[in-house]
Each structure stands twice: as structure tokens, then as C-alpha cells.
Amino acid sequence: CRRLNSILHLRLFVNFGFKVSVSKEDLGFSSAHFITLAGHQCESLHGHNYRVGVTVEGSVDPECAFVVDFAVLKRILRPYVQAVDHKVLLPTGNPKVLLRPEGERMTVDYLGAERFVFPLTNCAILPITNTTAEMVAEYLAHRVREELLQEGLSHLDAVEVEVEESPGQSGYYRLSMKA
């Protein structure tokens, strides 16, 4: 009886279900960035060859017996990856960073001083607080969620995006599909 109660208690806290994941080389991008943490080695402009993965959890569609078609996930994610490829990632939500577009260039002030000037066409302006893997993952997770909902995939429970800066170093963001 005690063992049965332990098993029932465990089932209350453990989710059982299906998930699919896509993480391919063509879902990668090369970008430069800096983070705003004074004195940190990543404060300097540097770059990564990022890889993006997406995992979706939900019930299996009874007609086709999968959670979601891998092709749908790749189609949704690819334009966002392409939009930041070979660009400098710049955050709009960071009080330490001021972005000043001036004609065909972007001037970046950091802590009140002019720090960088980039060709505007080489900039990916993102509505995030910092250009860390975690914040890029959050940004992408919200975009993927919106598009999955627009596709009418109401049987999905969660989406998780992984942004890998280098092999073995990733930031993740998980988001419920329920409004």
C-alpha cells in the first residue's frame, strides 16, 4: 500500500508525453555580440557560430501519429535564424545601451560613451535586454510559439528553444503553449 501511494504521488509530479526536437546545422547563424557586464571578458565585441534547436511537447496527432512535422518547425525557425546571420546582435531593452541610427550606420553608446559604429545593414536589432544565449532563446521561443499557434496547432503544450554559442554551451527558454 505504501509503495502504491509513492507511485501515485510520483505520477502527480512527473509529466509523461511526447516531444519532438529539431537542431540542425542549417539552423545555425554566425553573429557578433557583446554583453553588458562591466569588466567581464564578454563585454568586448566577439562572435560565435550559434546553433538553434527547438523542442515541442504535446499530444500526438491521431491522424498522422506525430506531435508536429519536423518540416513545420524548420520552416518557422529558419527565417529568424537567417535574419541574424552575419550580423551584430544589438539589444533594444538594455538601459546601459543606446542605439542611435544615423543614416546608413548604427552608433552604439555603452554607459554613456560612444562605443561602436556599424553599418546599419549589418545589425540585428532585437527586443531583448542583453545578447546572451538565454535572452536570444527567449526571443525565439516567443516567435516560434506565436507561429505554431497561428498554424492552429492547439494540441501542443510547450515549446523550448536552445541557443548554443559553442559546443556544450547553451542557453534555453521554455514557454507554455497555453495563453
C-alpha atoms as a PDB file:
ATOM      1  CA  CYS A   1       0.000   0.000   0.000  1.00  0.00           C
ATOM      2  CA  ARG A   2       2.857   2.396   0.871  1.00  0.00           C
ATOM      3  CA  ARG A   3       4.593   1.596  -2.452  1.00  0.00           C
ATOM      4  CA  LEU A   4       1.364   2.224  -4.383  1.00  0.00           C
ATOM      5  CA  ASN A   5       0.973   5.623  -2.707  1.00  0.00           C
ATOM      6  CA  SER A   6       4.577   6.500  -3.620  1.00  0.00           C
ATOM      7  CA  ILE A   7       3.961   5.588  -7.261  1.00  0.00           C
ATOM      8  CA  LEU A   8       0.719   7.598  -7.380  1.00  0.00           C
ATOM      9  CA  HIS A   9       2.456  10.545  -5.708  1.00  0.00           C
ATOM     10  CA  LEU A  10       5.313  10.352  -8.248  1.00  0.00           C
ATOM     11  CA  ARG A  11       2.879  10.365 -11.178  1.00  0.00           C
ATOM     12  CA  LEU A  12       1.427  13.652  -9.945  1.00  0.00           C
ATOM     13  CA  PHE A  13       4.797  15.363 -10.384  1.00  0.00           C
ATOM     14  CA  VAL A  14       6.212  13.671 -13.467  1.00  0.00           C
ATOM     15  CA  ASN A  15       4.915  14.542 -16.908  1.00  0.00           C
ATOM     16  CA  PHE A  16       4.525  11.736 -19.365  1.00  0.00           C
ATOM     17  CA  GLY A  17       4.120  12.509 -23.017  1.00  0.00           C
ATOM     18  CA  PHE A  18       5.657  13.130 -26.375  1.00  0.00           C
ATOM     19  CA  LYS A  19       8.096  15.699 -27.664  1.00  0.00           C
ATOM     20  CA  VAL A  20       9.971  16.351 -30.876  1.00  0.00           C
ATOM     21  CA  SER A  21      13.161  18.275 -31.362  1.00  0.00           C
ATOM     22  CA  VAL A  22      14.932  19.842 -34.327  1.00  0.00           C
ATOM     23  CA  SER A  23      18.541  21.015 -34.141  1.00  0.00           C
ATOM     24  CA  LYS A  24      20.401  21.066 -37.438  1.00  0.00           C
ATOM     25  CA  GLU A  25      23.432  22.839 -38.849  1.00  0.00           C
ATOM     26  CA  ASP A  26      21.277  24.842 -41.256  1.00  0.00           C
ATOM     27  CA  LEU A  27      19.522  26.262 -38.196  1.00  0.00           C
ATOM     28  CA  GLY A  28      22.723  27.990 -37.172  1.00  0.00           C
ATOM     29  CA  PHE A  29      23.988  31.513 -37.528  1.00  0.00           C
ATOM     30  CA  SER A  30      27.245  33.410 -37.148  1.00  0.00           C
ATOM     31  CA  SER A  31      26.957  36.691 -35.277  1.00  0.00           C
ATOM     32  CA  ALA A  32      28.920  39.149 -33.214  1.00  0.00           C
ATOM     33  CA  HIS A  33      27.726  40.471 -29.869  1.00  0.00           C
ATOM     34  CA  PHE A  34      28.815  41.904 -26.560  1.00  0.00           C
ATOM     35  CA  ILE A  35      27.226  41.640 -23.144  1.00  0.00           C
ATOM     36  CA  THR A  36      26.824  44.481 -20.688  1.00  0.00           C
ATOM     37  CA  LEU A  37      28.578  43.327 -17.567  1.00  0.00           C
ATOM     38  CA  ALA A  38      31.366  45.774 -16.753  1.00  0.00           C
ATOM     39  CA  GLY A  39      34.756  44.125 -16.582  1.00  0.00           C
ATOM     40  CA  HIS A  40      33.566  40.743 -17.883  1.00  0.00           C
ATOM     41  CA  GLN A  41      35.606  39.182 -20.703  1.00  0.00           C
ATOM     42  CA  CYS A  42      32.471  39.041 -22.899  1.00  0.00           C
ATOM     43  CA  GLU A  43      31.999  42.805 -22.621  1.00  0.00           C
ATOM     44  CA  SER A  44      34.250  43.151 -25.665  1.00  0.00           C
ATOM     45  CA  LEU A  45      32.805  42.598 -29.108  1.00  0.00           C
ATOM     46  CA  HIS A  46      33.209  38.952 -30.095  1.00  0.00           C
ATOM     47  CA  GLY A  47      31.383  36.349 -32.136  1.00  0.00           C
ATOM     48  CA  HIS A  48      30.024  32.827 -32.166  1.00  0.00           C
ATOM     49  CA  ASN A  49      28.855  30.199 -34.596  1.00  0.00           C
ATOM     50  CA  TYR A  50      25.494  29.650 -32.965  1.00  0.00           C
ATOM     51  CA  ARG A  51      23.207  26.661 -33.397  1.00  0.00           C
ATOM     52  CA  VAL A  52      19.485  26.826 -32.624  1.00  0.00           C
ATOM     53  CA  GLY A  53      17.302  23.928 -31.573  1.00  0.00           C
ATOM     54  CA  VAL A  54      13.589  23.798 -30.846  1.00  0.00           C
ATOM     55  CA  THR A  55      11.700  21.199 -28.838  1.00  0.00           C
ATOM     56  CA  VAL A  56       7.917  20.987 -28.818  1.00  0.00           C
ATOM     57  CA  GLU A  57       5.862  18.924 -26.379  1.00  0.00           C
ATOM     58  CA  GLY A  58       2.273  17.821 -26.808  1.00  0.00           C
ATOM     59  CA  SER A  59      -0.090  15.048 -27.674  1.00  0.00           C
ATOM     60  CA  VAL A  60       0.307  13.015 -30.821  1.00  0.00           C
ATOM     61  CA  ASP A  61      -1.981  13.979 -33.673  1.00  0.00           C
ATOM     62  CA  PRO A  62      -4.220  10.919 -34.114  1.00  0.00           C
ATOM     63  CA  GLU A  63      -4.271  11.174 -37.905  1.00  0.00           C
ATOM     64  CA  CYS A  64      -0.539  11.345 -38.580  1.00  0.00           C
ATOM     65  CA  ALA A  65       0.880   9.950 -35.300  1.00  0.00           C
ATOM     66  CA  PHE A  66       3.376  12.755 -34.636  1.00  0.00           C
ATOM     67  CA  VAL A  67       3.468  15.791 -32.349  1.00  0.00           C
ATOM     68  CA  VAL A  68       4.324  18.194 -35.166  1.00  0.00           C
ATOM     69  CA  ASP A  69       6.005  17.762 -38.524  1.00  0.00           C
ATOM     70  CA  PHE A  70       9.745  18.475 -38.343  1.00  0.00           C
ATOM     71  CA  ALA A  71       9.392  20.440 -41.592  1.00  0.00           C
ATOM     72  CA  VAL A  72       6.973  22.839 -39.897  1.00  0.00           C
ATOM     73  CA  LEU A  73       9.454  23.565 -37.098  1.00  0.00           C
ATOM     74  CA  LYS A  74      12.286  24.160 -39.564  1.00  0.00           C
ATOM     75  CA  ARG A  75      10.100  26.389 -41.766  1.00  0.00           C
ATOM     76  CA  ILE A  76       9.102  28.503 -38.765  1.00  0.00           C
ATOM     77  CA  LEU A  77      12.582  28.830 -37.269  1.00  0.00           C
ATOM     78  CA  ARG A  78      14.663  29.314 -40.427  1.00  0.00           C
ATOM     79  CA  PRO A  79      13.662  32.966 -41.225  1.00  0.00           C
ATOM     80  CA  TYR A  80      14.524  34.086 -37.694  1.00  0.00           C
ATOM     81  CA  VAL A  81      17.926  32.403 -37.899  1.00  0.00           C
ATOM     82  CA  GLN A  82      18.595  33.911 -41.322  1.00  0.00           C
ATOM     83  CA  ALA A  83      17.653  37.388 -40.065  1.00  0.00           C
ATOM     84  CA  VAL A  84      20.517  37.399 -37.549  1.00  0.00           C
ATOM     85  CA  ASP A  85      23.120  35.514 -39.586  1.00  0.00           C
ATOM     86  CA  HIS A  86      26.313  37.523 -40.210  1.00  0.00           C
ATOM     87  CA  LYS A  87      25.005  40.446 -38.164  1.00  0.00           C
ATOM     88  CA  VAL A  88      25.891  42.201 -34.933  1.00  0.00           C
ATOM     89  CA  LEU A  89      23.251  41.410 -32.300  1.00  0.00           C
ATOM     90  CA  LEU A  90      22.103  44.587 -30.540  1.00  0.00           C
ATOM     91  CA  PRO A  91      19.607  44.768 -27.641  1.00  0.00           C
ATOM     92  CA  THR A  92      16.915  47.457 -27.504  1.00  0.00           C
ATOM     93  CA  GLY A  93      15.846  46.750 -23.913  1.00  0.00           C
ATOM     94  CA  ASN A  94      19.106  47.452 -22.104  1.00  0.00           C
ATOM     95  CA  PRO A  95      19.361  50.737 -20.158  1.00  0.00           C
ATOM     96  CA  LYS A  96      23.173  50.651 -20.486  1.00  0.00           C
ATOM     97  CA  VAL A  97      22.995  50.614 -24.297  1.00  0.00           C
ATOM     98  CA  LEU A  98      21.727  53.408 -26.515  1.00  0.00           C
ATOM     99  CA  LEU A  99      21.282  52.617 -30.208  1.00  0.00           C
ATOM    100  CA  ARG A 100      21.418  55.661 -32.490  1.00  0.00           C
ATOM    101  CA  PRO A 101      20.669  55.023 -36.160  1.00  0.00           C
ATOM    102  CA  GLU A 102      22.341  57.767 -38.196  1.00  0.00           C
ATOM    103  CA  GLY A 103      21.693  57.420 -41.901  1.00  0.00           C
ATOM    104  CA  GLU A 104      23.245  54.156 -43.013  1.00  0.00           C
ATOM    105  CA  ARG A 105      25.086  53.470 -39.784  1.00  0.00           C
ATOM    106  CA  MET A 106      24.254  52.484 -36.230  1.00  0.00           C
ATOM    107  CA  THR A 107      26.106  54.152 -33.395  1.00  0.00           C
ATOM    108  CA  VAL A 108      26.112  52.202 -30.151  1.00  0.00           C
ATOM    109  CA  ASP A 109      26.657  54.061 -26.906  1.00  0.00           C
ATOM    110  CA  TYR A 110      27.537  51.978 -23.871  1.00  0.00           C
ATOM    111  CA  LEU A 111      27.363  53.522 -20.399  1.00  0.00           C
ATOM    112  CA  GLY A 112      27.030  56.976 -21.938  1.00  0.00           C
ATOM    113  CA  ALA A 113      30.043  56.814 -24.247  1.00  0.00           C
ATOM    114  CA  GLU A 114      30.196  56.059 -27.946  1.00  0.00           C
ATOM    115  CA  ARG A 115      31.488  52.519 -28.215  1.00  0.00           C
ATOM    116  CA  PHE A 116      30.806  51.108 -31.687  1.00  0.00           C
ATOM    117  CA  VAL A 117      29.706  52.241 -35.133  1.00  0.00           C
ATOM    118  CA  PHE A 118      28.360  49.591 -37.525  1.00  0.00           C
ATOM    119  CA  PRO A 119      26.808  49.662 -40.988  1.00  0.00           C
ATOM    120  CA  LEU A 120      23.064  49.584 -40.296  1.00  0.00           C
ATOM    121  CA  THR A 121      22.600  46.676 -42.698  1.00  0.00           C
ATOM    122  CA  ASN A 122      24.986  44.609 -40.544  1.00  0.00           C
ATOM    123  CA  CYS A 123      22.870  44.996 -37.399  1.00  0.00           C
ATOM    124  CA  ALA A 124      20.191  42.709 -35.980  1.00  0.00           C
ATOM    125  CA  ILE A 125      18.166  44.857 -33.600  1.00  0.00           C
ATOM    126  CA  LEU A 126      16.469  42.582 -31.053  1.00  0.00           C
ATOM    127  CA  PRO A 127      13.871  43.469 -28.387  1.00  0.00           C
ATOM    128  CA  ILE A 128      15.877  41.837 -25.585  1.00  0.00           C
ATOM    129  CA  THR A 129      17.750  43.120 -22.527  1.00  0.00           C
ATOM    130  CA  ASN A 130      21.116  41.584 -23.359  1.00  0.00           C
ATOM    131  CA  THR A 131      22.511  39.497 -26.196  1.00  0.00           C
ATOM    132  CA  THR A 132      23.116  36.400 -24.089  1.00  0.00           C
ATOM    133  CA  ALA A 133      22.169  32.948 -25.351  1.00  0.00           C
ATOM    134  CA  GLU A 134      19.347  32.873 -22.788  1.00  0.00           C
ATOM    135  CA  MET A 135      17.786  36.125 -23.990  1.00  0.00           C
ATOM    136  CA  VAL A 136      18.087  35.158 -27.668  1.00  0.00           C
ATOM    137  CA  ALA A 137      16.444  31.816 -26.787  1.00  0.00           C
ATOM    138  CA  GLU A 138      13.571  33.640 -25.052  1.00  0.00           C
ATOM    139  CA  TYR A 139      13.084  35.932 -28.052  1.00  0.00           C
ATOM    140  CA  LEU A 140      12.998  32.971 -30.457  1.00  0.00           C
ATOM    141  CA  ALA A 141      10.717  30.892 -28.203  1.00  0.00           C
ATOM    142  CA  HIS A 142       8.067  33.615 -28.227  1.00  0.00           C
ATOM    143  CA  ARG A 143       8.265  33.916 -32.032  1.00  0.00           C
ATOM    144  CA  VAL A 144       8.037  30.141 -32.538  1.00  0.00           C
ATOM    145  CA  ARG A 145       5.097  29.925 -30.108  1.00  0.00           C
ATOM    146  CA  GLU A 146       3.203  32.658 -31.974  1.00  0.00           C
ATOM    147  CA  GLU A 147       3.687  30.949 -35.316  1.00  0.00           C
ATOM    148  CA  LEU A 148       2.756  27.493 -34.030  1.00  0.00           C
ATOM    149  CA  LEU A 149      -0.472  28.950 -32.642  1.00  0.00           C
ATOM    150  CA  GLN A 150      -1.147  30.666 -35.993  1.00  0.00           C
ATOM    151  CA  GLU A 151      -0.751  27.246 -37.627  1.00  0.00           C
ATOM    152  CA  GLY A 152      -3.640  26.035 -35.450  1.00  0.00           C
ATOM    153  CA  LEU A 153      -1.567  23.513 -33.508  1.00  0.00           C
ATOM    154  CA  SER A 154      -3.695  23.661 -30.367  1.00  0.00           C
ATOM    155  CA  HIS A 155      -2.659  20.202 -29.104  1.00  0.00           C
ATOM    156  CA  LEU A 156       0.821  21.429 -28.156  1.00  0.00           C
ATOM    157  CA  ASP A 157       1.756  22.018 -24.505  1.00  0.00           C
ATOM    158  CA  ALA A 158       5.187  23.663 -24.513  1.00  0.00           C
ATOM    159  CA  VAL A 159       7.984  24.959 -26.703  1.00  0.00           C
ATOM    160  CA  GLU A 160      11.625  25.160 -25.690  1.00  0.00           C
ATOM    161  CA  VAL A 161      14.372  26.871 -27.672  1.00  0.00           C
ATOM    162  CA  GLU A 162      18.065  26.178 -27.239  1.00  0.00           C
ATOM    163  CA  VAL A 163      20.705  28.637 -28.429  1.00  0.00           C
ATOM    164  CA  GLU A 164      24.157  27.083 -28.416  1.00  0.00           C
ATOM    165  CA  GLU A 165      27.077  29.547 -28.518  1.00  0.00           C
ATOM    166  CA  SER A 166      29.652  26.809 -28.893  1.00  0.00           C
ATOM    167  CA  PRO A 167      29.553  23.029 -28.483  1.00  0.00           C
ATOM    168  CA  GLY A 168      28.437  22.237 -24.961  1.00  0.00           C
ATOM    169  CA  GLN A 169      27.447  25.831 -24.031  1.00  0.00           C
ATOM    170  CA  SER A 170      23.756  26.620 -24.467  1.00  0.00           C
ATOM    171  CA  GLY A 171      21.028  28.864 -23.141  1.00  0.00           C
ATOM    172  CA  TYR A 172      17.427  27.642 -23.054  1.00  0.00           C
ATOM    173  CA  TYR A 173      13.970  29.151 -22.735  1.00  0.00           C
ATOM    174  CA  ARG A 174      10.818  27.099 -22.180  1.00  0.00           C
ATOM    175  CA  LEU A 175       7.361  28.531 -22.742  1.00  0.00           C
ATOM    176  CA  SER A 176       3.860  27.151 -22.293  1.00  0.00           C
ATOM    177  CA  MET A 177       1.767  26.994 -25.450  1.00  0.00           C
ATOM    178  CA  LYS A 178      -1.345  27.850 -23.443  1.00  0.00           C
ATOM    179  CA  ALA A 179      -2.330  31.511 -23.464  1.00  0.00           C
END
